[in-house]
Each structure stands twice: as C-alpha cells, then as structure tokens.
Amino acid sequence: MLSLVLVQCVVNYLYAKIVLSTVMKQGEDSTRTMYYWSSALTYFLAMVCSNMALQWVNYPTQVVGKSGKPIPVMVLGVLVGKKNYPLKKYFFVLMIVVGVALFMFKDGKTAGGDANAFFGFGELLLLLSLTMDGLTGAIQERMRAEHQTKSGHMMLNMNLWSIFYLLVAVLVSGEIFAFVNFVQNHPSIIWQICNFSVASALGQCFIFLMVSDFGPLPCSIVTTTRKFFTVLGSVLLFGNTLLPRQWVATLVVFFGLFLDAMYGKTADKKK
Ligand SMILES: Nc1ncnc2c1ncn2[C@@H]1O[C@H](COP(=O)(O)OP(=O)(O)O)[C@@H](O)[C@H]1O
C-alpha cells in the first residue's frame, strides 16, 4: 500500500515538475514551508487510510463513506482554515452529501464487509481518512488566503514532502523489499502501476487547479458528485433502472447542487 502511494507521488511530482517548467510557468512561490510539510502529511495519510480501509470494508462502503468528504473539509476549513460560510451553505452541502450517500448506499450484506460489526476497524480508517482530508483542505485554505499559492507549486511541493515521508515509512517498515519482490514475481503489474500513476497525475493536475482557483470545498463537492455521476451515467448507459430510493437521491443531489450554485456564494466571493 505504502509503496504504491509512493510510486503515485513520484509520478505526480515529476508531472508537476515538467508542466511547471514548460507549458504552465507560475513564477515565484512564497508559500511557507510549514504549510507544505503539514499538508503533505495529512494528504498522504488520507490516501493511505482510505486504501488500507479496503482490507476491512468493501469498495462500495469505502465510496459511500468518502462521499461525506465535503463535510470535514467545510467544518475544518472554518475551525482551522479560518473560512466563513453563510449558514445556508452548510445546508446545501449536507443535502448534496446525503443525496450522494443515499444514491450509492447498498442494502443487505455484501461480500468483503464484516457483517457482525456495525462500526469496525475499516470504518475507523475511513473516519481518519476524512479527518485528514478536512485538515488538508484547511491548510490549503490558509495557503490560498496568505500566499495565493498556485496549483503547480502546491502539487509539486505536497508530493515532494509526501515522497520523503513515504520513503521513510517503506524503509522503516521494510515494505519496499516485499514490493520489489512482488514486482519481480509479477512483472505485468509494472504496466498497471504506470497506467494508474499517469492517470492519477493527469487527474491531480485538475484537482490542484480547482483547489488553487476555487478552493478545497468546491473541489471536494466536484469530486464527490463526480462519483455520483459515474454511477448514474453507467446505470443509464447500461439500461439499468434506478430504484425509487435512487430517484429521490438524484433529485436531492441536483436540487442541492442547484441551490449551492445559485445561493451558496460566500461573502468573500462577493467582495
Ligand atoms: N484537496 C486536495 N489536495 C490534494 N490532493 C487532493 C485533494 N483532493 C483530492 N486529492 C487527490 O485526488 C485523489 C482523488 O480524490 P477524490 O476524488 O476526492 O477521492 P478519494 O479522496 O475518495 O480518493 C485523492 O486520493 C488525492 O490524491
């Protein structure tokens, strides 16, 4: 798990480096180093926790759990990131999150989950991952407010610090040796890891653009509804029918998004 995230961060870093020195020159960066090392810590821990959770909960549970992400991003953005939101914004965001979760939720017991435990270790890891996501967003809010940090610089430095933490982690835990062994025994995995990492870097470039230009909260609303649109699109594309619960959920999500777009603007934005 750690080695995979390490490879991912290395490719993200190289991608940011190339983009910054060619097509997207962004000038000097005045961001405090403290913001980079702290956000990198929470960023990589969020990824490791949500990947690790998959050993205890199944994939749909993980997606439903992580669809709550805008909530910690918003709450910690206010408590730690010094952001202000009008009260109605909390309601719109809650509406979107509840709608997405209601849409994705699968009744009954599914393979991979622990049927006996309502709240087990996997759920705890998801909660931890969400907290880390919230803290990452809060630190990014401060970077934006105090240094107007650009997307390329944020992507480059957060991945660089994460590489450092992950290198220490894989060496101390000895996981790197098991990883090299595994790759030697299954060389076909190299192609998959390359695909995965390049796709991740391409996607992350837009994530950071969204974070630096609009903020972590709009970014998490977009990535959360993206999950909803993926499932909705595939259901409609493959001619499957939506359950009544999912129709209600779809309406709730669209209504929440509409209200947020129309009336969710913050006081800062108006200024
Ligand atoms: N605010 C952010 N700062 C840096 N990277 C982010 C941020 N939000 C998302 N990402 C990156 O994008 C990936 C996908 O995010 P997302 O679509 O929200 O799904 P999830 O967090 O459930 O994996 C994350 O694993 C992370 O690498």
PDB file of N, CA, C and O in Angstrom, residues 10 33 46 67 100 156 184 192 235:
ATOM      1  N   VAL A  10       5.606   9.977  -6.702  1.00  0.00           N
ATOM      2  CA  VAL A  10       6.789  10.275  -7.527  1.00  0.00           C
ATOM      3  C   VAL A  10       6.334  10.719  -8.919  1.00  0.00           C
ATOM      4  O   VAL A  10       6.808  11.725  -9.459  1.00  0.00           O
ATOM      5  N   THR A  33       7.053  26.986   4.171  1.00  0.00           N
ATOM      6  CA  THR A  33       7.378  25.547   4.122  1.00  0.00           C
ATOM      7  C   THR A  33       6.505  24.764   5.093  1.00  0.00           C
ATOM      8  O   THR A  33       6.127  23.632   4.809  1.00  0.00           O
ATOM      9  N   ALA A  46      -4.295  10.574   4.378  1.00  0.00           N
ATOM     10  CA  ALA A  46      -5.671  10.394   3.889  1.00  0.00           C
ATOM     11  C   ALA A  46      -5.709   9.292   2.833  1.00  0.00           C
ATOM     12  O   ALA A  46      -6.589   8.419   2.846  1.00  0.00           O
ATOM     13  N   SER A  67     -17.817   9.733   0.434  1.00  0.00           N
ATOM     14  CA  SER A  67     -18.669  10.752  -0.197  1.00  0.00           C
ATOM     15  C   SER A  67     -19.059  11.842   0.806  1.00  0.00           C
ATOM     16  O   SER A  67     -19.586  12.875   0.429  1.00  0.00           O
ATOM     17  N   VAL A 100     -25.878  11.953  -2.316  1.00  0.00           N
ATOM     18  CA  VAL A 100     -24.889  11.040  -2.919  1.00  0.00           C
ATOM     19  C   VAL A 100     -24.833   9.727  -2.126  1.00  0.00           C
ATOM     20  O   VAL A 100     -24.845   8.637  -2.702  1.00  0.00           O
ATOM     21  N   LEU A 156       3.549  20.220  -6.753  1.00  0.00           N
ATOM     22  CA  LEU A 156       4.968  19.850  -6.696  1.00  0.00           C
ATOM     23  C   LEU A 156       5.429  19.635  -5.254  1.00  0.00           C
ATOM     24  O   LEU A 156       5.979  18.589  -4.904  1.00  0.00           O
ATOM     25  N   GLN A 184       8.969  -8.319  -9.047  1.00  0.00           N
ATOM     26  CA  GLN A 184       9.816  -9.273  -9.771  1.00  0.00           C
ATOM     27  C   GLN A 184       9.028 -10.540 -10.116  1.00  0.00           C
ATOM     28  O   GLN A 184       9.161 -11.102 -11.199  1.00  0.00           O
ATOM     29  N   GLN A 192       0.453  -1.885 -15.150  1.00  0.00           N
ATOM     30  CA  GLN A 192      -0.739  -1.398 -14.445  1.00  0.00           C
ATOM     31  C   GLN A 192      -0.395  -0.241 -13.504  1.00  0.00           C
ATOM     32  O   GLN A 192      -1.143   0.739 -13.409  1.00  0.00           O
ATOM     33  N   VAL A 235     -25.361   3.490 -14.910  1.00  0.00           N
ATOM     34  CA  VAL A 235     -26.691   2.870 -14.755  1.00  0.00           C
ATOM     35  C   VAL A 235     -27.543   3.174 -15.982  1.00  0.00           C
ATOM     36  O   VAL A 235     -28.146   2.278 -16.595  1.00  0.00           O
TER      37      VAL A 235
END
